[in-house]
Amino acid sequence: MSSKKKTVWFEVEEGETIAECLQRLSDAGYSVAGRKEEPVFKEEAGEYVPIRQVIKFKGILSE
């Protein structure tokens, strides 16, 4: 039995392209099963300002 998890979220790192993240996901033995984006905010003068978007891909262990 494999010690890998069946599902793992892969985050696109800073300075990494989406294609590079997908290649890393594939190299680890996973297939793409979903995608989600989450905004990252910074507080400036009492208001929250979006500074970047975090992209994550859900990987399902390939058989």
mmCIF file of C-alpha atoms in Angstrom:
data_model
loop_
_atom_site.group_PDB
_atom_site.id
_atom_site.type_symbol
_atom_site.label_atom_id
_atom_site.label_comp_id
_atom_site.label_asym_id
_atom_site.label_seq_id
_atom_site.Cartn_x
_atom_site.Cartn_y
_atom_site.Cartn_z
ATOM 1 C CA MET A 1 0.000 0.000 0.000
ATOM 2 C CA SER A 2 1.253 3.486 -0.897
ATOM 3 C CA SER A 3 2.120 5.948 1.863
ATOM 4 C CA LYS A 4 0.988 8.922 -0.251
ATOM 5 C CA LYS A 5 -2.237 10.737 0.565
ATOM 6 C CA LYS A 6 -5.094 10.227 -1.901
ATOM 7 C CA THR A 7 -5.744 13.966 -2.238
ATOM 8 C CA VAL A 8 -3.305 16.841 -1.800
ATOM 9 C CA TRP A 9 -3.604 20.585 -2.448
ATOM 10 C CA PHE A 10 -0.718 22.076 -4.464
ATOM 11 C CA GLU A 11 -0.240 25.834 -4.139
ATOM 12 C CA VAL A 12 1.295 27.916 -6.921
ATOM 13 C CA GLU A 13 4.371 29.347 -5.210
ATOM 14 C CA GLU A 14 5.556 32.938 -5.656
ATOM 15 C CA GLY A 15 7.693 33.161 -8.784
ATOM 16 C CA GLU A 16 6.236 29.884 -10.115
ATOM 17 C CA THR A 17 3.960 29.681 -13.142
ATOM 18 C CA ILE A 18 0.730 27.692 -13.189
ATOM 19 C CA ALA A 19 2.305 25.340 -15.752
ATOM 20 C CA GLU A 20 5.261 24.689 -13.421
ATOM 21 C CA CYS A 21 2.905 23.928 -10.539
ATOM 22 C CA LEU A 22 0.891 21.524 -12.697
ATOM 23 C CA GLN A 23 4.124 19.807 -13.774
ATOM 24 C CA ARG A 24 5.161 19.463 -10.110
ATOM 25 C CA LEU A 25 1.732 17.978 -9.339
ATOM 26 C CA SER A 26 2.092 15.502 -12.207
ATOM 27 C CA ASP A 27 5.673 14.590 -11.255
ATOM 28 C CA ALA A 28 4.455 13.737 -7.748
ATOM 29 C CA GLY A 29 2.013 11.202 -9.243
ATOM 30 C CA TYR A 30 -1.220 13.179 -8.988
ATOM 31 C CA SER A 31 -3.899 14.258 -11.470
ATOM 32 C CA VAL A 32 -5.746 17.580 -11.304
ATOM 33 C CA ALA A 33 -9.216 17.289 -9.788
ATOM 34 C CA GLY A 34 -10.005 20.879 -8.889
ATOM 35 C CA ARG A 35 -8.818 24.448 -8.542
ATOM 36 C CA LYS A 36 -9.524 27.201 -6.055
ATOM 37 C CA GLU A 37 -8.378 30.772 -5.661
ATOM 38 C CA GLU A 38 -8.127 32.668 -2.399
ATOM 39 C CA PRO A 39 -7.414 36.384 -2.050
ATOM 40 C CA VAL A 40 -4.692 37.580 0.322
ATOM 41 C CA PHE A 41 -5.356 40.893 2.048
ATOM 42 C CA LYS A 42 -3.175 43.433 3.838
ATOM 43 C CA GLU A 43 -4.504 45.952 6.338
ATOM 44 C CA GLU A 44 -3.693 49.562 5.459
ATOM 45 C CA ALA A 45 -5.086 52.465 7.468
ATOM 46 C CA GLY A 46 -7.820 50.296 8.957
ATOM 47 C CA GLU A 47 -8.967 48.925 5.579
ATOM 48 C CA TYR A 48 -8.225 45.581 3.992
ATOM 49 C CA VAL A 49 -6.576 45.833 0.580
ATOM 50 C CA PRO A 50 -6.123 42.786 -1.689
ATOM 51 C CA ILE A 51 -2.435 42.228 -2.460
ATOM 52 C CA ARG A 52 -2.421 38.947 -4.395
ATOM 53 C CA GLN A 53 -4.367 35.827 -5.310
ATOM 54 C CA VAL A 54 -3.351 32.354 -4.070
ATOM 55 C CA ILE A 55 -4.106 29.596 -6.591
ATOM 56 C CA LYS A 56 -4.343 25.980 -5.417
ATOM 57 C CA PHE A 57 -4.878 22.783 -7.386
ATOM 58 C CA LYS A 58 -6.413 19.658 -5.880
ATOM 59 C CA GLY A 59 -4.444 16.561 -6.825
ATOM 60 C CA ILE A 60 -5.898 13.057 -6.794
ATOM 61 C CA LEU A 61 -3.406 10.177 -6.595
ATOM 62 C CA SER A 62 -3.118 8.531 -10.021
ATOM 63 C CA GLU A 63 -3.721 4.787 -10.102
#
